[in-house]
Short mmCIF file of C-alpha atoms and ligand atoms in Angstrom, two decimals:
data_model
loop_
_atom_site.label_atom_id
_atom_site.label_comp_id
_atom_site.label_asym_id
_atom_site.label_seq_id
_atom_site.Cartn_x
_atom_site.Cartn_y
_atom_site.Cartn_z
CA MET A 1 0.38 -0.21 -0.15
CA LYS A 2 1.21 3.18 -0.90
CA TYR A 3 0.55 6.52 -0.29
CA LEU A 4 1.39 10.54 -1.97
CA ILE A 5 1.50 14.22 -0.68
CA THR A 6 1.14 16.76 -2.54
CA THR A 7 1.63 20.58 -0.14
CA TYR A 8 0.79 23.52 -0.50
CA GLY A 9 1.93 26.50 0.88
CA CYS A 10 4.69 27.58 3.76
CA GLN A 11 6.64 24.93 6.47
CA ALA A 12 4.44 25.16 8.62
CA ASN A 13 2.29 22.95 6.39
CA GLU A 14 5.61 20.83 4.65
CA ARG A 15 6.54 20.51 8.44
CA ASP A 16 2.29 19.16 8.71
CA SER A 17 2.57 16.31 5.67
CA GLU A 18 5.74 14.84 7.50
CA THR A 19 4.05 14.20 10.00
CA ILE A 20 1.39 13.00 7.65
CA ALA A 21 3.72 10.72 6.32
CA GLY A 22 5.22 8.76 10.27
CA LEU A 23 1.71 8.22 10.70
CA LEU A 24 0.57 6.29 7.20
CA ARG A 25 3.51 4.96 7.77
CA GLU A 26 3.18 3.26 10.75
CA ILE A 27 -0.30 1.38 9.02
CA GLY A 28 1.66 0.27 6.79
CA TYR A 29 2.51 2.37 3.91
CA GLU A 30 5.39 3.73 1.92
CA GLU A 31 5.68 6.16 -0.08
CA ALA A 32 4.67 6.22 -4.15
CA HIS A 33 6.53 8.05 -6.28
CA GLN A 34 4.20 8.52 -8.94
CA LEU A 35 0.25 9.27 -9.00
CA PRO A 36 -0.88 5.73 -10.14
CA GLU A 37 0.73 3.90 -7.92
CA ALA A 38 -1.11 5.61 -5.30
CA ASP A 39 -3.46 3.81 -2.87
CA VAL A 40 -4.02 7.01 -0.13
CA LEU A 41 -3.55 10.44 -2.06
CA ILE A 42 -3.46 13.19 -0.14
CA PHE A 43 -3.69 17.10 -0.76
CA ASN A 44 -2.41 19.29 2.28
CA THR A 45 -3.86 22.77 0.93
CA CYS A 46 -3.01 26.38 1.79
CA CYS A 47 -5.53 29.71 1.04
CA VAL A 48 -3.28 32.24 2.01
CA ARG A 49 -4.36 33.34 -1.86
CA GLU A 50 -6.66 32.95 -4.35
CA LYS A 51 -4.04 31.80 -6.83
CA ALA A 52 -2.96 28.65 -3.27
CA GLU A 53 -7.00 27.85 -4.00
CA ASN A 54 -7.11 27.20 -6.89
CA LYS A 55 -4.67 25.17 -7.47
CA VAL A 56 -5.55 22.56 -5.50
CA LEU A 57 -9.59 22.99 -6.99
CA SER A 58 -8.56 22.35 -10.36
CA GLN A 59 -6.10 19.74 -9.10
CA ILE A 60 -9.25 17.41 -7.63
CA GLY A 61 -11.25 18.04 -10.66
CA LYS A 62 -8.60 15.80 -12.37
CA LEU A 63 -8.90 13.23 -10.29
CA LYS A 64 -12.57 12.43 -10.86
CA GLU A 65 -11.49 10.23 -13.88
CA LEU A 66 -9.00 8.31 -11.46
CA LYS A 67 -10.97 7.58 -8.78
CA GLU A 68 -13.64 6.30 -11.64
CA ARG A 69 -10.31 3.82 -12.25
CA ASN A 70 -10.05 2.48 -9.21
CA PRO A 71 -12.09 3.27 -6.80
CA ASN A 72 -9.88 2.23 -3.82
CA LEU A 73 -8.42 4.81 -4.23
CA ILE A 74 -8.80 7.47 -1.45
CA ILE A 75 -8.71 10.91 -2.16
CA GLY A 76 -8.02 13.34 1.38
CA ILE A 77 -7.64 16.85 1.51
CA CYS A 78 -6.89 17.82 4.32
CA GLY A 79 -4.86 21.58 5.22
CA CYS A 80 -5.46 25.43 5.71
CA MET A 81 -8.06 25.85 2.80
CA VAL A 82 -10.88 23.09 4.51
CA GLN A 83 -10.89 25.12 7.24
CA GLN A 84 -12.97 27.79 6.06
CA GLU A 85 -16.70 26.17 6.46
CA GLN A 86 -17.95 27.28 3.24
CA VAL A 87 -15.12 25.83 1.68
CA SER A 88 -14.99 22.16 2.99
CA ALA A 89 -18.53 22.52 1.87
CA LYS A 90 -18.52 23.73 -1.71
CA ILE A 91 -15.80 20.27 -2.14
CA ARG A 92 -18.07 17.51 -0.40
CA GLN A 93 -20.79 18.84 -2.62
CA ARG A 94 -19.00 19.27 -5.87
CA ALA A 95 -16.31 16.39 -5.30
CA PRO A 96 -18.37 13.64 -4.40
CA HIS A 97 -14.97 11.36 -5.17
CA VAL A 98 -13.24 12.83 -2.41
CA ASP A 99 -12.62 10.15 0.66
CA LEU A 100 -11.62 11.62 3.06
CA ILE A 101 -11.44 15.90 4.71
CA PHE A 102 -8.97 16.82 7.47
CA GLY A 103 -7.82 20.16 9.16
CA THR A 104 -5.46 21.45 10.60
CA HIS A 105 -6.15 20.47 14.59
CA ASN A 106 -7.48 16.32 13.09
CA ILE A 107 -4.20 15.33 12.10
CA HIS A 108 -3.82 12.64 15.44
CA GLN A 109 -6.47 11.13 13.80
CA LEU A 110 -6.06 10.52 10.50
CA PRO A 111 -4.81 5.84 11.14
CA GLU A 112 -8.64 6.17 12.51
CA LEU A 113 -10.66 8.68 9.65
CA ILE A 114 -8.15 4.97 6.45
CA HIS A 115 -9.92 2.60 9.03
CA ASN A 116 -13.25 3.55 9.40
CA ILE A 117 -13.04 4.17 4.98
CA ARG A 118 -11.83 0.72 4.49
CA GLN A 119 -14.33 -0.09 6.72
CA THR A 120 -17.49 2.13 5.95
CA ARG A 121 -16.55 3.03 2.62
CA GLN A 122 -18.01 6.18 3.83
CA ALA A 123 -16.96 9.41 3.61
CA GLN A 124 -14.63 10.84 6.33
CA VAL A 125 -15.40 14.47 7.78
CA ARG A 126 -13.07 15.43 10.53
CA ILE A 127 -12.51 19.56 11.32
CA LEU A 128 -12.08 20.92 14.06
CA PRO A 129 -12.19 25.42 14.34
CA ASP A 130 -9.22 24.85 17.08
CA ARG A 131 -7.67 22.37 19.68
CA GLU A 132 -6.40 24.14 23.53
CA GLU A 133 -3.62 21.13 23.72
CA ILE A 134 -0.91 20.51 21.16
CA ILE A 135 -0.55 16.67 20.24
CA GLU A 136 3.01 15.74 20.88
CA GLY A 137 5.12 12.46 20.00
CA LEU A 138 3.52 12.21 17.02
CA PRO A 139 5.53 9.73 14.65
CA SER A 140 6.87 11.35 11.92
CA CYS A 141 9.16 11.46 8.22
CA ARG A 142 11.41 14.15 7.70
CA LYS A 143 11.96 15.34 3.95
CA TYR A 144 15.78 15.64 4.79
CA PRO A 145 18.59 13.77 7.07
CA PHE A 146 20.29 16.64 8.38
CA LYS A 147 17.85 19.56 8.47
CA ALA A 148 14.34 19.42 10.11
CA PHE A 149 11.57 22.18 10.89
CA VAL A 150 10.93 22.24 14.09
CA ASN A 151 7.45 23.83 15.44
CA ILE A 152 7.52 25.92 18.11
CA THR A 153 4.71 28.17 18.00
CA TYR A 154 1.35 27.04 16.05
CA GLY A 155 -1.82 29.41 15.56
CA CYS A 156 -1.65 32.99 14.94
CA ASP A 157 -3.29 36.03 17.00
CA ASN A 158 -1.34 39.34 14.84
CA PHE A 159 -4.46 39.80 12.80
CA CYS A 160 -3.29 41.25 10.18
CA SER A 161 -6.71 43.13 8.11
CA TYR A 162 -5.87 41.10 5.01
CA CYS A 163 -4.60 37.38 5.84
CA ILE A 164 -6.88 34.29 7.07
CA VAL A 165 -4.33 32.46 9.06
CA PRO A 166 -5.70 32.67 11.94
CA TYR A 167 -8.91 32.25 11.24
CA VAL A 168 -7.40 28.57 10.09
CA ARG A 169 -4.72 28.32 12.02
CA GLY A 170 -5.75 29.29 15.06
CA ARG A 171 -5.12 30.81 18.32
CA GLU A 172 -1.14 31.17 19.63
CA LYS A 173 -0.18 28.42 21.10
CA SER A 174 3.72 28.12 22.35
CA ARG A 175 4.71 23.90 22.66
CA LYS A 176 6.42 23.64 26.41
CA PRO A 177 10.94 24.02 26.16
CA GLN A 178 11.58 21.46 27.12
CA ASP A 179 9.29 18.94 24.62
CA ILE A 180 11.69 21.41 21.65
CA LEU A 181 14.77 20.88 22.96
CA SER A 182 13.93 16.92 23.56
CA GLU A 183 12.96 17.00 19.56
CA ILE A 184 16.29 19.22 18.41
CA GLU A 185 18.11 16.70 20.44
CA LYS A 186 17.46 13.39 18.42
CA LEU A 187 17.38 15.13 15.89
CA ALA A 188 20.67 16.42 16.36
CA GLN A 189 22.20 12.57 17.19
CA ASP A 190 20.55 11.44 14.15
CA GLY A 191 22.23 13.43 11.57
CA VAL A 192 20.65 17.08 12.13
CA VAL A 193 22.86 20.01 11.37
CA GLU A 194 20.49 22.45 10.68
CA VAL A 195 17.38 23.41 12.69
CA VAL A 196 14.48 25.74 10.99
CA LEU A 197 12.17 26.93 14.56
CA LEU A 198 8.57 27.78 13.27
CA GLY A 199 5.97 29.68 13.55
CA GLN A 200 3.48 32.54 12.30
CA ASN A 201 5.25 35.28 14.84
CA VAL A 202 8.61 33.23 16.32
CA ASN A 203 9.11 36.56 18.86
CA SER A 204 5.87 35.94 20.40
CA TYR A 205 7.25 32.73 21.23
CA GLY A 206 6.01 31.30 24.78
CA LYS A 207 4.16 34.89 26.07
CA ASN A 208 1.71 32.32 27.50
CA LEU A 209 4.25 29.77 29.10
CA ASP A 210 4.29 29.07 32.92
CA PRO A 211 7.43 29.49 33.83
CA SER A 212 7.80 31.76 31.05
CA CYS A 213 10.08 31.17 27.89
CA SER A 214 11.20 34.36 25.90
CA PHE A 215 11.93 33.73 22.22
CA GLY A 216 15.05 34.57 23.14
CA GLU A 217 15.95 32.51 25.96
CA LEU A 218 15.11 29.67 23.65
CA LEU A 219 17.33 30.41 21.64
CA ALA A 220 20.32 30.22 24.21
CA MET A 221 18.88 27.04 24.57
CA VAL A 222 18.94 25.17 20.98
CA ASN A 223 22.74 27.02 20.60
CA GLU A 224 23.57 24.81 23.44
CA VAL A 225 22.72 21.35 21.60
CA PRO A 226 25.31 19.49 20.81
CA GLY A 227 25.98 17.95 17.41
CA LEU A 228 24.15 20.96 15.71
CA ARG A 229 25.79 23.49 13.79
CA ARG A 230 23.07 26.29 11.96
CA ILE A 231 19.56 27.82 13.23
CA ARG A 232 17.12 29.75 11.10
CA TYR A 233 13.47 30.57 12.26
CA LEU A 234 10.25 31.49 10.14
CA THR A 235 9.00 34.35 10.45
CA SER A 236 9.24 37.02 13.22
CA HIS A 237 6.98 39.90 12.65
CA PRO A 238 8.95 43.56 13.29
CA ARG A 239 6.64 44.80 16.08
CA ASP A 240 7.77 41.88 18.24
CA PHE A 241 11.94 42.29 16.67
CA THR A 242 13.83 44.26 19.69
CA GLU A 243 16.99 45.24 20.26
CA GLU A 244 18.55 42.83 23.13
CA LEU A 245 17.00 39.35 20.22
CA VAL A 246 19.47 41.61 17.95
CA GLN A 247 22.07 41.38 20.71
CA ILE A 248 21.41 38.53 21.85
CA ILE A 249 21.54 36.39 18.48
CA ALA A 250 24.69 38.04 17.84
CA GLY A 251 25.86 36.67 20.65
CA LEU A 252 24.35 33.31 19.82
CA LYS A 253 27.34 31.85 16.52
CA LYS A 254 24.68 28.64 15.22
CA VAL A 255 21.95 31.19 14.88
CA CYS A 256 22.30 32.58 11.28
CA PRO A 257 22.74 36.04 10.44
CA HIS A 258 19.97 36.13 8.29
CA PHE A 259 16.32 38.44 9.04
CA HIS A 260 13.21 37.47 7.36
CA LEU A 261 11.27 40.09 8.80
CA PRO A 262 8.28 40.82 6.23
CA ILE A 263 7.25 44.39 6.11
CA GLN A 264 4.02 44.13 3.67
CA SER A 265 4.12 47.71 2.96
CA GLY A 266 5.74 51.00 3.26
CA SER A 267 3.65 52.94 3.81
CA ASN A 268 2.44 54.20 7.52
CA ARG A 269 -2.09 55.15 5.94
CA ILE A 270 -1.60 51.07 5.10
CA LEU A 271 0.33 49.73 7.83
CA GLN A 272 -1.92 50.65 10.01
CA LYS A 273 -5.51 49.41 8.12
CA MET A 274 -3.49 46.33 7.59
CA ASN A 275 -3.49 46.28 11.29
CA ARG A 276 0.60 45.71 11.06
CA GLY A 277 1.59 47.43 14.79
CA TYR A 278 4.55 49.67 13.50
CA THR A 279 5.03 52.90 11.28
CA ARG A 280 8.12 53.21 8.34
CA GLU A 281 10.27 54.75 10.79
CA GLN A 282 9.82 52.10 13.32
CA TYR A 283 10.99 49.70 11.51
CA LEU A 284 14.18 51.21 9.05
CA GLU A 285 15.15 51.75 12.40
CA LEU A 286 14.94 48.60 13.14
CA ILE A 287 16.91 47.58 9.79
CA THR A 288 19.51 49.89 11.23
CA THR A 289 19.79 48.08 15.07
CA ILE A 290 20.81 44.71 12.72
CA ARG A 291 22.97 46.28 10.31
CA ARG A 292 24.77 47.72 13.29
CA ILE A 293 24.94 44.45 15.51
CA VAL A 294 25.21 42.15 12.53
CA PRO A 295 26.55 44.17 9.75
CA GLU A 296 26.91 40.26 7.97
CA ALA A 297 23.77 40.18 7.86
CA SER A 298 21.30 39.32 5.14
CA ILE A 299 17.80 40.98 5.23
CA THR A 300 14.64 40.06 3.27
CA THR A 301 10.60 40.38 2.92
CA ASP A 302 7.66 40.39 2.30
CA LEU A 303 5.51 42.73 0.44
CA ILE A 304 1.80 42.79 -0.53
CA VAL A 305 0.26 45.73 -2.99
CA GLY A 306 -2.60 46.58 -4.12
CA PHE A 307 -3.97 46.46 -0.57
CA PRO A 308 -7.38 48.35 -0.60
CA GLY A 309 -7.27 52.04 -1.66
CA GLU A 310 -3.41 51.83 -1.18
CA ARG A 311 -3.17 55.31 -3.58
CA ASP A 312 -0.33 56.11 -5.77
CA GLU A 313 1.32 57.70 -2.53
CA ASP A 314 1.28 54.88 -0.55
CA PHE A 315 2.14 52.11 -3.67
CA GLN A 316 5.61 54.42 -3.53
CA ASP A 317 6.06 55.08 -0.27
CA THR A 318 6.87 51.34 -0.91
CA LEU A 319 8.91 52.18 -3.46
CA ASP A 320 11.08 53.82 -0.51
CA LEU A 321 11.40 52.39 1.66
CA VAL A 322 12.39 49.80 -0.46
CA ARG A 323 15.47 52.07 -2.05
CA GLN A 324 16.31 52.33 2.11
CA ALA A 325 16.20 49.46 3.66
CA ARG A 326 18.23 47.24 0.38
CA PHE A 327 16.33 43.83 0.99
CA ASP A 328 18.79 41.13 -0.22
CA SER A 329 15.53 39.75 -1.86
CA ALA A 330 11.20 40.56 -1.27
CA PHE A 331 7.78 38.24 -1.74
CA THR A 332 5.85 39.79 -3.32
CA PHE A 333 2.36 39.24 -3.78
CA LEU A 334 -0.75 40.65 -4.96
CA TYR A 335 -2.68 42.20 -2.20
CA SER A 336 -5.31 38.21 -2.29
CA PRO A 337 -9.62 39.56 -0.86
CA ARG A 338 -10.08 36.26 1.77
CA THR A 339 -13.68 35.80 2.78
CA GLY A 340 -14.18 36.04 6.73
CA THR A 341 -11.04 38.85 6.57
CA PRO A 342 -11.84 43.30 7.70
CA ALA A 343 -10.31 44.07 4.71
CA ALA A 344 -12.13 41.84 1.93
CA ARG A 345 -15.08 44.35 3.55
CA MET A 346 -13.03 47.22 3.06
CA LYS A 347 -14.71 49.63 0.31
CA GLU A 348 -12.19 50.67 -2.57
CA GLN A 349 -10.76 47.46 -3.38
CA ILE A 350 -8.07 47.76 -6.16
CA PRO A 351 -8.00 46.71 -9.70
CA LEU A 352 -5.89 43.28 -11.11
CA ALA A 353 -4.78 45.59 -13.62
CA LEU A 354 -3.41 48.20 -11.43
CA LYS A 355 -2.51 45.58 -8.66
CA LYS A 356 -0.72 43.82 -11.41
CA GLU A 357 1.87 47.26 -12.68
CA ARG A 358 2.30 47.45 -9.42
CA LEU A 359 3.93 44.64 -8.28
CA GLN A 360 5.87 44.87 -11.33
CA GLN A 361 7.98 47.87 -10.04
CA LEU A 362 8.06 46.68 -7.16
CA MET A 363 10.05 42.99 -8.73
CA ASP A 364 11.61 45.53 -11.25
CA LEU A 365 13.24 48.27 -7.93
CA GLN A 366 13.18 44.88 -5.77
CA ASN A 367 15.63 43.27 -8.92
CA GLU A 368 17.49 45.43 -9.49
CA ILE A 369 18.59 45.50 -5.79
CA SER A 370 18.54 41.94 -5.59
CA LEU A 371 21.35 42.38 -8.03
CA THR A 372 23.75 44.05 -6.77
CA ILE A 373 23.85 42.71 -3.30
CA ASN A 374 24.91 39.73 -4.49
CA LYS A 375 27.78 40.43 -7.51
CA GLY A 376 29.14 42.18 -4.26
CA MET A 377 29.54 38.00 -3.09
CA GLU A 378 31.87 37.80 -6.72
CA GLY A 379 34.77 36.51 -5.72
CA GLN A 380 34.29 35.79 -2.27
CA VAL A 381 34.38 32.02 -0.49
CA VAL A 382 31.34 30.89 2.05
CA GLU A 383 30.39 27.79 3.73
CA ILE A 384 27.29 26.55 1.70
CA LEU A 385 25.12 23.41 3.48
CA VAL A 386 23.94 21.09 0.47
CA GLU A 387 20.77 20.13 0.27
CA ALA A 388 19.76 18.99 -3.17
CA PHE A 389 20.73 17.65 -7.12
CA SER A 390 19.55 21.47 -8.81
CA LYS A 391 15.59 20.48 -10.77
CA LYS A 392 16.96 22.66 -12.99
CA ALA A 393 20.08 21.41 -14.04
CA GLN A 394 22.44 17.83 -13.63
CA ASN A 395 25.20 17.22 -12.21
CA ILE A 396 24.22 20.90 -10.07
CA LEU A 397 24.05 20.80 -6.51
CA GLU A 398 22.21 23.62 -4.50
CA GLY A 399 23.49 25.01 -1.70
CA ARG A 400 22.10 27.48 1.14
CA SER A 401 24.46 29.92 2.62
CA VAL A 402 24.87 31.13 6.86
CA THR A 403 22.75 34.26 5.13
CA ASN A 404 20.77 31.52 2.57
CA LYS A 405 21.97 33.00 0.21
CA LEU A 406 21.17 30.40 -2.42
CA VAL A 407 23.93 28.84 -4.06
CA LEU A 408 24.36 26.37 -7.36
CA MET A 409 27.62 24.23 -7.91
CA GLU A 410 28.67 21.24 -9.40
CA GLY A 411 29.38 18.06 -7.01
CA SER A 412 28.46 14.87 -6.69
CA ALA A 413 26.02 13.06 -4.60
CA ASP A 414 27.76 12.50 -1.67
CA LEU A 415 28.00 16.29 -0.30
CA ILE A 416 24.82 16.29 0.26
CA GLY A 417 23.86 16.91 4.02
CA ARG A 418 27.56 17.91 3.71
CA PHE A 419 29.25 22.01 5.01
CA CYS A 420 31.32 22.85 1.53
CA GLN A 421 33.77 26.16 0.87
CA VAL A 422 32.24 27.65 -1.62
CA LYS A 423 34.20 30.69 -4.05
CA ILE A 424 31.38 32.84 -5.94
CA THR A 425 31.71 32.50 -10.05
CA GLU A 426 28.77 34.61 -11.07
CA ALA A 427 26.25 36.45 -9.37
CA LEU A 428 22.57 36.56 -10.65
CA THR A 429 18.98 37.79 -9.34
CA TRP A 430 18.08 34.60 -7.89
CA PHE A 431 21.07 32.76 -6.83
CA LEU A 432 24.97 32.27 -7.11
CA LYS A 433 27.08 30.48 -9.10
CA GLY A 434 29.81 28.57 -7.55
CA ASP A 435 32.63 26.47 -7.79
CA LEU A 436 33.72 23.24 -4.95
CA ILE A 437 36.55 24.45 -2.99
N1 SAH B 1 3.42 34.91 9.32
C1 SAH B 1 3.77 34.93 8.02
C2 SAH B 1 3.01 34.53 7.29
C3 SAH B 1 2.69 34.64 6.36
S1 SAH B 1 1.87 34.28 5.06
C4 SAH B 1 4.19 36.73 8.35
O1 SAH B 1 3.45 36.89 9.39
O2 SAH B 1 5.07 37.40 7.57
C5 SAH B 1 2.97 34.90 4.33
C6 SAH B 1 3.15 36.54 3.21
O3 SAH B 1 1.79 36.35 2.89
C7 SAH B 1 3.54 36.99 4.18
O4 SAH B 1 3.58 38.04 5.10
C8 SAH B 1 2.40 38.27 3.58
O5 SAH B 1 3.03 38.49 2.36
C9 SAH B 1 1.73 37.33 2.10
N2 SAH B 1 0.42 37.14 2.79
C10 SAH B 1 -1.10 37.27 3.89
N3 SAH B 1 -1.80 37.49 2.84
C11 SAH B 1 -2.44 37.96 2.25
C12 SAH B 1 -3.41 38.04 0.83
N4 SAH B 1 -4.61 38.26 1.83
N5 SAH B 1 -2.91 38.51 0.01
C13 SAH B 1 -1.43 38.91 -0.12
N6 SAH B 1 -0.80 38.55 0.02
C14 SAH B 1 -1.04 37.82 1.67
FE1 SF4 B 2 -0.88 36.37 8.96
FE2 SF4 B 2 -0.09 38.48 10.15
FE3 SF4 B 2 -0.92 36.29 11.02
FE4 SF4 B 2 1.23 36.55 10.06
S1 SF4 B 2 1.15 37.36 11.75
S2 SF4 B 2 0.26 34.82 9.58
S3 SF4 B 2 0.64 38.09 8.19
S4 SF4 B 2 -1.71 37.53 10.59
FE1 F3S B 3 -0.57 28.74 3.42
FE2 F3S B 3 -2.16 27.93 6.40
FE3 F3S B 3 0.45 28.52 5.58
S1 F3S B 3 -2.83 29.27 4.65
S2 F3S B 3 0.37 29.85 4.85
S3 F3S B 3 -0.44 26.74 4.57
S4 F3S B 3 -0.71 28.17 7.47
#
């Protein structure tokens, strides 16, 4: 019996898919490499933007034929998208070939649900809106043997006005430091050299823990785990990133000098409507602080264009901020109205053509900055953790520097999972090319 999991969305979903794989292995399934081989298909979905949802919906439509040919096939949809009631209702109505729908708080029940389907041939739906306790100790089948995602918080309490995540992932909850540490210690004993600590807002880690533990304190403890070489974390909220935390990070050897700080907009008027809780001035001050304390740091961001009511002067403020901040790179998004969020109800929605025009201008500017910064790295020697063969070309390996730069180089499979010194020979906008030393 074989399973195939398709994952959309962020690292929280990637991590959940590892748990889903672990649970399926425990009940006797192995991983399939192609769609037709699979007895169980799971789609772990994302709904942060409309585009992500549409991809899944069209994929589900295509599966009807597969199910007709193989009635024993189990098709399951899970993840953030099905946490929206109107969406799971629509899937149940329009896609009767879907056997299984389970939410982000029901993952541990997967073995039971599969068992029920096999016994009764009845569709199973299990979606809890939220869960108070954290379920620890679930099995997992990790994607990489040398690098691992580790949840530190679940959910989000920020309610940025455009964002659906707090509605589909529930209230913010922190894992106990000892649970996190024992997971990381085990990982390190198994050969993991890099961990990525995950949370929608890692800076607010530990707020409701008793005894309390701050994100900085947690980092300091993880830094002591033997065998571990690199610590990353995603995502930080600029509002909660203090100078004290920058100082702590600067003092911890294993914590990578990479700061991903989503700004979203450079306009104070829009930032306020987004409910982000900081101004552009405060954000720029934080950038200055980081550059002063950690001069080698790379800084990246997320930006949204076309938020409701965004005027040309607001967009100019965003461009101006990008020029001042000089990000290493940025994820740029078209604002996408999400049902149930305050921004989706705001008047003055921006026409798609204008959003696209602004996005293009913003990307052109950021690409120019990224290329200039990357060009400055030509000739330098950087340490890379080699992750995999590149999908783009044969015999080309890819890895990441401490500053999270993507580096491509020629090499053989035995380098995967190892640290290498690489001399940068050519810089491009999105990655660097180098030679192994
Ligand atoms: N918790 C993280 C990431 C959330 S989702 C954070 O706060 O940074 C990742 C990114 O998707 C966000 O940073 C934002 O830039 C973008 N995003 C979220 N909702 C969106 C929407 N409705 N339309 C367009 N982009 C959105
Ligand atoms: Fe969404 Fe804001 Fe929470 Fe990030 S911090 S997940 S953007 S509500
Ligand atoms: Fe998407 Fe859910 Fe992550 S909506 S971005 S997969 S938390």
